[in-house]
Amino acid sequence: MKKALLIFLSAVLLSESTAGSANTQPDSSQVMKDAQVALASGEYEKAFAGYDAAARNDQNALAQFTLGLFYQNGWARAIDKTAACEWFEKAAQGGIPVAQHLTGICLDEGTHRPADPAAAAGWFQKAAQAGHFHSYCHLGNLLMTGRGVPKDPVKALELCRPAAQQGSIPAQLWLGKFYLQGDPSIQDKQEAYRWFTAAAEKQAPEGFYYLGMLMQQEPPEEQTAKKTRQLFEQAAALNYVPAYFQAGKHFFAAEPDPETNRLPAEHLAKAYLWISAAIQRSEDSDEILAARSIRQQILAIMPETWLAELDQKIAQHLGSSD
């Protein structure tokens, strides 16, 4: 499943890059054709050898970009973010818009060289001008905080909004986050809700997640709590890792059954599922500690006979995201 998704993603990115760049070298060599066929077939080593030859011998920007994807996604080799960024920058210099965008991210995060937000802003600008329009939102993020560029929250919104209005999910998420977490001068929860809803309507897991974050800020009522649980669970079901802990925590904190004064069985089971998933996949050490504490409380009241089936469901869910 993951291999098919990555191959599909690669094809989309490559076609987008080719269409968006006048400087990309023509893909006419047999080596490149063979490499693309091998990649589509999942023959990663053969594909890598072909792209590597074209990237090094012919300085083919499309091949350089694809090598970056190999290292970014761990296709038949260990994930190496530094190597990925090095190849993305070479491809960016060759005119690949997606590579220019990714190079901006690499420089903003300081992955393959010291963080340089000013240089990142330049690459985001180039990528956006070449047709990778939600790069304007990444540039807007720098403007929102004043990193590498003069601070201008209003301009940040102006740059990002057109891509969001045209239906770009990444842009809609960025615009929602700007209105929710950006400079206090432009924060607007109603606008944040609007843009996260637009992304969620396209089944974007982050859209559901941030709607849940907004919902949990409302006055505590059972209907609000139910909706919050549902939103976090929708994000978690779509493999959005930050939602695992939130979903588990909210199911564990649900109102007890008025007849038994105990957590409903369904809520207890879901709390165990999502909290366990958070323990296995979260990269936040504080969150993992909190999840382990909740899991111990769950185990103290949950029947042991449930464990085998629930652990199997957790393994199936996490396996589907690999």
mmCIF file of C-alpha atoms in Angstrom:
data_model
loop_
_atom_site.group_PDB
_atom_site.id
_atom_site.type_symbol
_atom_site.label_atom_id
_atom_site.label_comp_id
_atom_site.label_asym_id
_atom_site.label_seq_id
_atom_site.Cartn_x
_atom_site.Cartn_y
_atom_site.Cartn_z
ATOM 1 C CA MET A 1 0.000 0.000 0.000
ATOM 2 C CA LYS A 2 2.713 2.464 0.977
ATOM 3 C CA LYS A 3 4.826 1.582 -2.050
ATOM 4 C CA ALA A 4 1.901 2.233 -4.371
ATOM 5 C CA LEU A 5 1.209 5.551 -2.660
ATOM 6 C CA LEU A 6 4.836 6.663 -2.918
ATOM 7 C CA ILE A 7 5.062 5.689 -6.578
ATOM 8 C CA PHE A 8 1.866 7.597 -7.264
ATOM 9 C CA LEU A 9 3.201 10.615 -5.369
ATOM 10 C CA SER A 10 6.425 10.452 -7.329
ATOM 11 C CA ALA A 11 4.542 10.390 -10.617
ATOM 12 C CA VAL A 12 2.437 13.385 -9.605
ATOM 13 C CA LEU A 13 5.455 15.379 -8.478
ATOM 14 C CA LEU A 14 7.449 14.528 -11.559
ATOM 15 C CA SER A 15 4.661 15.476 -13.940
ATOM 16 C CA GLU A 16 4.050 18.702 -12.001
ATOM 17 C CA SER A 17 7.723 19.533 -12.088
ATOM 18 C CA THR A 18 8.052 18.838 -15.799
ATOM 19 C CA ALA A 19 5.026 20.947 -16.617
ATOM 20 C CA GLY A 20 6.132 23.799 -14.393
ATOM 21 C CA SER A 21 9.742 24.223 -15.454
ATOM 22 C CA ALA A 22 11.118 25.543 -18.710
ATOM 23 C CA ASN A 23 14.669 24.686 -17.644
ATOM 24 C CA THR A 24 14.154 20.970 -16.999
ATOM 25 C CA GLN A 25 16.241 18.822 -19.310
ATOM 26 C CA PRO A 26 14.231 16.734 -21.799
ATOM 27 C CA ASP A 27 13.673 13.203 -20.546
ATOM 28 C CA SER A 28 14.731 11.493 -23.769
ATOM 29 C CA SER A 29 17.518 9.180 -22.687
ATOM 30 C CA GLN A 30 16.904 5.465 -22.514
ATOM 31 C CA VAL A 31 18.501 5.423 -19.067
ATOM 32 C CA MET A 32 15.821 7.740 -17.700
ATOM 33 C CA LYS A 33 13.036 5.835 -19.428
ATOM 34 C CA ASP A 34 14.266 2.546 -17.993
ATOM 35 C CA ALA A 35 14.600 4.117 -14.548
ATOM 36 C CA GLN A 36 11.032 5.415 -14.627
ATOM 37 C CA VAL A 37 9.698 2.001 -15.668
ATOM 38 C CA ALA A 38 11.680 0.355 -12.866
ATOM 39 C CA LEU A 39 10.372 2.843 -10.300
ATOM 40 C CA ALA A 40 6.782 2.258 -11.389
ATOM 41 C CA SER A 41 7.374 -1.487 -11.009
ATOM 42 C CA GLY A 42 8.853 -1.138 -7.537
ATOM 43 C CA GLU A 43 12.352 -2.187 -8.697
ATOM 44 C CA TYR A 44 13.979 0.432 -6.525
ATOM 45 C CA GLU A 45 17.632 -0.596 -6.833
ATOM 46 C CA LYS A 46 17.472 -0.683 -10.628
ATOM 47 C CA ALA A 47 15.597 2.614 -10.693
ATOM 48 C CA PHE A 48 18.058 4.248 -8.302
ATOM 49 C CA ALA A 49 21.030 3.162 -10.448
ATOM 50 C CA GLY A 50 19.472 4.735 -13.526
ATOM 51 C CA TYR A 51 18.556 7.992 -11.867
ATOM 52 C CA ASP A 52 21.938 8.162 -10.174
ATOM 53 C CA ALA A 53 23.729 7.788 -13.514
ATOM 54 C CA ALA A 54 21.572 10.474 -15.161
ATOM 55 C CA ALA A 55 21.948 12.806 -12.182
ATOM 56 C CA ARG A 56 25.725 12.526 -11.971
ATOM 57 C CA ASN A 57 26.717 12.073 -15.612
ATOM 58 C CA ASP A 58 24.146 14.287 -17.342
ATOM 59 C CA GLN A 59 23.302 16.652 -14.462
ATOM 60 C CA ASN A 60 19.674 15.821 -15.220
ATOM 61 C CA ALA A 61 17.555 17.895 -12.814
ATOM 62 C CA LEU A 62 14.604 15.502 -12.933
ATOM 63 C CA ALA A 63 16.888 12.606 -11.981
ATOM 64 C CA GLN A 64 18.420 14.674 -9.164
ATOM 65 C CA PHE A 65 14.968 15.445 -7.810
ATOM 66 C CA THR A 66 13.985 11.779 -7.912
ATOM 67 C CA LEU A 67 17.117 10.782 -6.016
ATOM 68 C CA GLY A 68 15.991 13.226 -3.355
ATOM 69 C CA LEU A 69 12.686 11.356 -3.162
ATOM 70 C CA PHE A 70 14.542 8.058 -2.726
ATOM 71 C CA TYR A 71 16.362 9.397 0.321
ATOM 72 C CA GLN A 72 13.351 11.309 1.656
ATOM 73 C CA ASN A 73 10.984 8.334 1.498
ATOM 74 C CA GLY A 74 13.437 5.532 2.221
ATOM 75 C CA TRP A 75 12.869 3.650 -1.021
ATOM 76 C CA ALA A 76 15.103 0.560 -0.650
ATOM 77 C CA ARG A 77 17.552 2.492 1.523
ATOM 78 C CA ALA A 78 17.669 4.216 4.867
ATOM 79 C CA ILE A 79 15.907 7.567 5.091
ATOM 80 C CA ASP A 80 18.554 10.292 4.882
ATOM 81 C CA LYS A 81 17.103 13.787 5.099
ATOM 82 C CA THR A 82 20.469 15.434 4.572
ATOM 83 C CA ALA A 83 21.118 13.554 1.325
ATOM 84 C CA ALA A 84 17.551 14.237 0.202
ATOM 85 C CA CYS A 85 17.985 17.975 0.706
ATOM 86 C CA GLU A 86 21.338 17.982 -1.100
ATOM 87 C CA TRP A 87 19.731 16.417 -4.169
ATOM 88 C CA PHE A 88 16.672 18.663 -3.945
ATOM 89 C CA GLU A 89 18.902 21.727 -3.998
ATOM 90 C CA LYS A 90 20.717 20.485 -7.108
ATOM 91 C CA ALA A 91 17.356 19.885 -8.788
ATOM 92 C CA ALA A 92 16.125 23.295 -7.630
ATOM 93 C CA GLN A 93 19.080 24.919 -9.341
ATOM 94 C CA GLY A 94 18.035 23.010 -12.467
ATOM 95 C CA GLY A 95 14.584 24.580 -12.366
ATOM 96 C CA ILE A 96 12.314 21.932 -10.806
ATOM 97 C CA PRO A 97 9.561 23.882 -8.952
ATOM 98 C CA VAL A 98 8.772 21.153 -6.388
ATOM 99 C CA ALA A 99 12.496 20.814 -5.672
ATOM 100 C CA GLN A 100 12.705 24.578 -5.196
ATOM 101 C CA HIS A 101 9.878 24.351 -2.668
ATOM 102 C CA LEU A 102 11.504 21.444 -0.823
ATOM 103 C CA THR A 103 14.856 23.227 -0.826
ATOM 104 C CA GLY A 104 13.132 26.154 0.864
ATOM 105 C CA ILE A 105 11.885 23.790 3.570
ATOM 106 C CA CYS A 106 15.352 22.253 3.944
ATOM 107 C CA LEU A 107 16.953 25.660 4.386
ATOM 108 C CA ASP A 108 14.218 26.873 6.723
ATOM 109 C CA GLU A 109 14.699 23.813 8.943
ATOM 110 C CA GLY A 110 18.496 23.742 8.650
ATOM 111 C CA THR A 111 18.565 20.148 7.408
ATOM 112 C CA HIS A 112 21.600 19.994 5.127
ATOM 113 C CA ARG A 113 23.239 23.282 6.066
ATOM 114 C CA PRO A 114 22.739 25.900 8.792
ATOM 115 C CA ALA A 115 19.205 27.291 8.845
ATOM 116 C CA ASP A 116 18.870 30.220 6.460
ATOM 117 C CA PRO A 117 15.299 31.574 6.371
ATOM 118 C CA ALA A 118 16.286 34.393 4.002
ATOM 119 C CA ALA A 119 17.542 31.879 1.430
ATOM 120 C CA ALA A 120 14.462 29.733 2.085
ATOM 121 C CA ALA A 121 12.260 32.717 1.270
ATOM 122 C CA GLY A 122 14.037 33.093 -2.060
ATOM 123 C CA TRP A 123 13.380 29.467 -3.017
ATOM 124 C CA PHE A 124 9.734 29.638 -1.938
ATOM 125 C CA GLN A 125 9.354 32.730 -4.109
ATOM 126 C CA LYS A 126 10.891 30.974 -7.129
ATOM 127 C CA ALA A 127 8.749 27.867 -6.658
ATOM 128 C CA ALA A 128 5.558 29.912 -6.350
ATOM 129 C CA GLN A 129 6.357 31.999 -9.414
ATOM 130 C CA ALA A 130 6.953 28.758 -11.350
ATOM 131 C CA GLY A 131 3.479 27.475 -10.479
ATOM 132 C CA HIS A 132 3.905 25.748 -7.104
ATOM 133 C CA PHE A 133 1.444 28.212 -5.657
ATOM 134 C CA HIS A 134 1.152 27.019 -2.059
ATOM 135 C CA SER A 135 4.855 27.890 -1.690
ATOM 136 C CA TYR A 136 3.486 31.399 -1.149
ATOM 137 C CA CYS A 137 2.052 30.107 2.140
ATOM 138 C CA HIS A 138 5.486 28.934 3.281
ATOM 139 C CA LEU A 139 6.836 32.350 2.336
ATOM 140 C CA GLY A 140 3.881 33.778 4.247
ATOM 141 C CA ASN A 141 4.899 31.795 7.308
ATOM 142 C CA LEU A 142 8.264 33.562 7.269
ATOM 143 C CA LEU A 143 6.505 36.907 6.875
ATOM 144 C CA MET A 144 4.167 36.029 9.739
ATOM 145 C CA THR A 145 7.082 35.613 12.131
ATOM 146 C CA GLY A 146 9.646 37.941 10.537
ATOM 147 C CA ARG A 147 12.218 35.186 10.046
ATOM 148 C CA GLY A 148 14.581 36.077 7.211
ATOM 149 C CA VAL A 149 12.214 38.729 5.864
ATOM 150 C CA PRO A 150 10.546 41.838 7.313
ATOM 151 C CA LYS A 151 7.541 40.860 9.429
ATOM 152 C CA ASP A 152 4.248 41.482 7.643
ATOM 153 C CA PRO A 153 1.304 39.325 8.833
ATOM 154 C CA VAL A 154 -1.188 41.009 6.484
ATOM 155 C CA LYS A 155 0.975 40.292 3.439
ATOM 156 C CA ALA A 156 1.364 36.703 4.647
ATOM 157 C CA LEU A 157 -2.405 36.260 4.418
ATOM 158 C CA GLU A 158 -2.562 37.985 1.032
ATOM 159 C CA LEU A 159 0.081 35.687 -0.423
ATOM 160 C CA CYS A 160 -1.495 32.474 0.850
ATOM 161 C CA ARG A 161 -5.185 33.215 0.287
ATOM 162 C CA PRO A 162 -5.350 32.849 -3.555
ATOM 163 C CA ALA A 163 -4.056 29.263 -3.489
ATOM 164 C CA ALA A 164 -6.487 28.418 -0.679
ATOM 165 C CA GLN A 165 -9.374 29.946 -2.628
ATOM 166 C CA GLN A 166 -8.401 27.834 -5.647
ATOM 167 C CA GLY A 167 -8.776 24.688 -3.535
ATOM 168 C CA SER A 168 -5.204 23.872 -2.535
ATOM 169 C CA ILE A 169 -5.430 21.742 0.616
ATOM 170 C CA PRO A 170 -1.953 22.712 1.894
ATOM 171 C CA ALA A 171 -2.821 26.386 1.398
ATOM 172 C CA GLN A 172 -6.157 25.998 3.183
ATOM 173 C CA LEU A 173 -4.394 24.375 6.136
ATOM 174 C CA TRP A 174 -1.746 27.084 6.220
ATOM 175 C CA LEU A 175 -4.366 29.820 6.116
ATOM 176 C CA GLY A 176 -6.278 28.137 8.929
ATOM 177 C CA LYS A 177 -3.122 27.926 11.032
ATOM 178 C CA PHE A 178 -2.297 31.559 10.337
ATOM 179 C CA TYR A 179 -5.717 32.625 11.625
ATOM 180 C CA LEU A 180 -5.490 30.279 14.605
ATOM 181 C CA GLN A 181 -1.852 30.590 15.673
ATOM 182 C CA GLY A 182 -0.383 33.494 13.719
ATOM 183 C CA ASP A 183 0.389 37.007 14.833
ATOM 184 C CA PRO A 184 -2.251 38.225 17.336
ATOM 185 C CA SER A 185 -3.068 41.141 15.032
ATOM 186 C CA ILE A 186 -4.662 38.829 12.445
ATOM 187 C CA GLN A 187 -5.986 35.928 14.540
ATOM 188 C CA ASP A 188 -9.599 35.055 13.776
ATOM 189 C CA LYS A 189 -11.093 31.765 15.005
ATOM 190 C CA GLN A 190 -14.062 31.993 12.637
ATOM 191 C CA GLU A 191 -11.757 32.281 9.635
ATOM 192 C CA ALA A 192 -9.592 29.461 11.005
ATOM 193 C CA TYR A 193 -12.690 27.279 11.322
ATOM 194 C CA ARG A 194 -13.705 28.144 7.756
ATOM 195 C CA TRP A 195 -10.416 27.080 6.209
ATOM 196 C CA PHE A 196 -9.937 23.952 8.303
ATOM 197 C CA THR A 197 -13.477 22.942 7.337
ATOM 198 C CA ALA A 198 -12.639 23.420 3.664
ATOM 199 C CA ALA A 199 -9.632 21.114 4.040
ATOM 200 C CA ALA A 200 -11.591 18.556 6.076
ATOM 201 C CA GLU A 201 -14.274 18.414 3.388
ATOM 202 C CA LYS A 202 -11.521 17.060 1.123
ATOM 203 C CA GLN A 203 -10.674 14.455 3.798
ATOM 204 C CA ALA A 204 -7.457 16.191 4.859
ATOM 205 C CA PRO A 205 -6.575 14.695 8.273
ATOM 206 C CA GLU A 206 -5.009 17.923 9.518
ATOM 207 C CA GLY A 207 -8.280 19.682 8.798
ATOM 208 C CA PHE A 208 -10.139 17.330 11.156
ATOM 209 C CA TYR A 209 -7.354 17.626 13.728
ATOM 210 C CA TYR A 210 -7.380 21.415 13.889
ATOM 211 C CA LEU A 211 -11.186 21.506 13.943
ATOM 212 C CA GLY A 212 -10.891 19.274 17.001
ATOM 213 C CA MET A 213 -8.386 21.666 18.534
ATOM 214 C CA LEU A 214 -10.811 24.529 17.973
ATOM 215 C CA MET A 215 -13.772 22.551 19.276
ATOM 216 C CA GLN A 216 -12.052 21.627 22.538
ATOM 217 C CA GLN A 217 -11.681 25.331 23.307
ATOM 218 C CA GLU A 218 -15.477 25.698 23.434
ATOM 219 C CA PRO A 219 -17.407 25.560 26.769
ATOM 220 C CA PRO A 220 -17.551 21.952 27.984
ATOM 221 C CA GLU A 221 -20.836 20.341 26.989
ATOM 222 C CA GLU A 222 -21.538 16.704 26.118
ATOM 223 C CA GLN A 223 -22.426 17.480 22.488
ATOM 224 C CA THR A 224 -19.255 19.539 22.113
ATOM 225 C CA ALA A 225 -17.193 16.764 23.706
ATOM 226 C CA LYS A 226 -18.763 14.189 21.373
ATOM 227 C CA LYS A 227 -17.972 16.280 18.298
ATOM 228 C CA THR A 228 -14.408 16.834 19.513
ATOM 229 C CA ARG A 229 -13.879 13.084 19.918
ATOM 230 C CA GLN A 230 -15.280 12.454 16.452
ATOM 231 C CA LEU A 231 -13.008 15.030 14.826
ATOM 232 C CA PHE A 232 -9.852 13.703 16.461
ATOM 233 C CA GLU A 233 -10.871 10.149 15.611
ATOM 234 C CA GLN A 234 -11.417 11.081 11.950
ATOM 235 C CA ALA A 235 -7.906 12.537 11.823
ATOM 236 C CA ALA A 236 -6.463 9.502 13.618
ATOM 237 C CA ALA A 237 -8.243 7.069 11.299
ATOM 238 C CA LEU A 238 -6.500 8.846 8.397
ATOM 239 C CA ASN A 239 -3.127 8.096 10.054
ATOM 240 C CA TYR A 240 -2.453 11.615 11.336
ATOM 241 C CA VAL A 241 -0.117 10.777 14.214
ATOM 242 C CA PRO A 242 -0.677 13.928 16.353
ATOM 243 C CA ALA A 243 -4.369 12.980 16.514
ATOM 244 C CA TYR A 244 -3.722 9.592 18.156
ATOM 245 C CA PHE A 245 -3.069 11.002 21.620
ATOM 246 C CA GLN A 246 -5.860 13.570 21.386
ATOM 247 C CA ALA A 247 -8.393 10.943 20.294
ATOM 248 C CA GLY A 248 -7.363 8.522 23.026
ATOM 249 C CA LYS A 249 -7.328 11.205 25.705
ATOM 250 C CA HIS A 250 -10.798 12.462 24.795
ATOM 251 C CA PHE A 251 -12.346 9.002 24.644
ATOM 252 C CA PHE A 252 -10.884 8.231 28.086
ATOM 253 C CA ALA A 253 -12.270 11.517 29.438
ATOM 254 C CA ALA A 254 -15.784 10.873 28.090
ATOM 255 C CA GLU A 255 -18.826 11.015 30.361
ATOM 256 C CA PRO A 256 -19.476 7.736 32.207
ATOM 257 C CA ASP A 257 -22.592 5.702 31.533
ATOM 258 C CA PRO A 258 -25.230 7.110 33.954
ATOM 259 C CA GLU A 259 -26.511 3.613 34.757
ATOM 260 C CA THR A 260 -23.171 1.994 35.570
ATOM 261 C CA ASN A 261 -21.103 5.099 36.345
ATOM 262 C CA ARG A 262 -18.393 3.525 34.173
ATOM 263 C CA LEU A 263 -16.891 4.533 30.866
ATOM 264 C CA PRO A 264 -18.902 2.961 28.025
ATOM 265 C CA ALA A 265 -17.174 -0.132 26.635
ATOM 266 C CA GLU A 266 -16.817 1.399 23.157
ATOM 267 C CA HIS A 267 -15.137 4.508 24.554
ATOM 268 C CA LEU A 268 -12.807 2.472 26.736
ATOM 269 C CA ALA A 269 -11.755 0.311 23.795
ATOM 270 C CA LYS A 270 -11.164 3.337 21.565
ATOM 271 C CA ALA A 271 -9.184 5.077 24.285
ATOM 272 C CA TYR A 272 -6.909 2.019 24.495
ATOM 273 C CA LEU A 273 -6.544 1.829 20.701
ATOM 274 C CA TRP A 274 -5.548 5.430 20.106
ATOM 275 C CA ILE A 275 -3.433 5.840 23.232
ATOM 276 C CA SER A 276 -1.495 2.701 22.304
ATOM 277 C CA ALA A 277 -1.023 4.005 18.761
ATOM 278 C CA ALA A 278 0.314 7.281 20.176
ATOM 279 C CA ILE A 279 2.841 5.422 22.329
ATOM 280 C CA GLN A 280 4.126 3.576 19.260
ATOM 281 C CA ARG A 281 4.201 6.445 16.771
ATOM 282 C CA SER A 282 4.466 9.784 18.586
ATOM 283 C CA GLU A 283 7.804 11.604 18.462
ATOM 284 C CA ASP A 284 6.905 13.847 21.407
ATOM 285 C CA SER A 285 8.543 12.441 24.550
ATOM 286 C CA ASP A 286 6.202 14.326 26.903
ATOM 287 C CA GLU A 287 3.189 13.069 24.990
ATOM 288 C CA ILE A 288 4.469 9.485 25.143
ATOM 289 C CA LEU A 289 4.879 9.746 28.930
ATOM 290 C CA ALA A 290 1.346 11.096 29.282
ATOM 291 C CA ALA A 291 0.003 8.376 26.982
ATOM 292 C CA ARG A 292 1.712 5.655 29.025
ATOM 293 C CA SER A 293 0.157 7.044 32.189
ATOM 294 C CA ILE A 294 -3.316 6.980 30.630
ATOM 295 C CA ARG A 295 -2.719 3.483 29.276
ATOM 296 C CA GLN A 296 -1.942 2.223 32.768
ATOM 297 C CA GLN A 297 -5.208 3.682 34.019
ATOM 298 C CA ILE A 298 -7.065 2.027 31.154
ATOM 299 C CA LEU A 299 -5.462 -1.357 31.804
ATOM 300 C CA ALA A 300 -6.513 -1.139 35.450
ATOM 301 C CA ILE A 301 -10.202 -1.156 34.458
ATOM 302 C CA MET A 302 -10.299 -2.856 31.039
ATOM 303 C CA PRO A 303 -10.897 -6.633 30.861
ATOM 304 C CA GLU A 304 -7.758 -8.548 29.900
ATOM 305 C CA THR A 305 -9.817 -10.585 27.451
ATOM 306 C CA TRP A 306 -10.046 -7.526 25.200
ATOM 307 C CA LEU A 307 -6.301 -7.164 24.732
ATOM 308 C CA ALA A 308 -5.633 -9.678 21.959
ATOM 309 C CA GLU A 309 -8.313 -8.328 19.630
ATOM 310 C CA LEU A 310 -7.518 -4.678 20.322
ATOM 311 C CA ASP A 311 -3.764 -5.167 19.887
ATOM 312 C CA GLN A 312 -4.475 -6.845 16.548
ATOM 313 C CA LYS A 313 -6.548 -3.855 15.438
ATOM 314 C CA ILE A 314 -3.743 -1.491 16.446
ATOM 315 C CA ALA A 315 -1.203 -3.520 14.461
ATOM 316 C CA GLN A 316 -3.503 -3.544 11.414
ATOM 317 C CA HIS A 317 -4.041 0.203 11.561
ATOM 318 C CA LEU A 318 -0.366 1.058 11.995
ATOM 319 C CA GLY A 319 0.590 -1.472 9.328
ATOM 320 C CA SER A 320 -1.743 0.200 6.830
ATOM 321 C CA SER A 321 0.158 3.466 7.262
ATOM 322 C CA ASP A 322 3.594 1.916 6.564
#
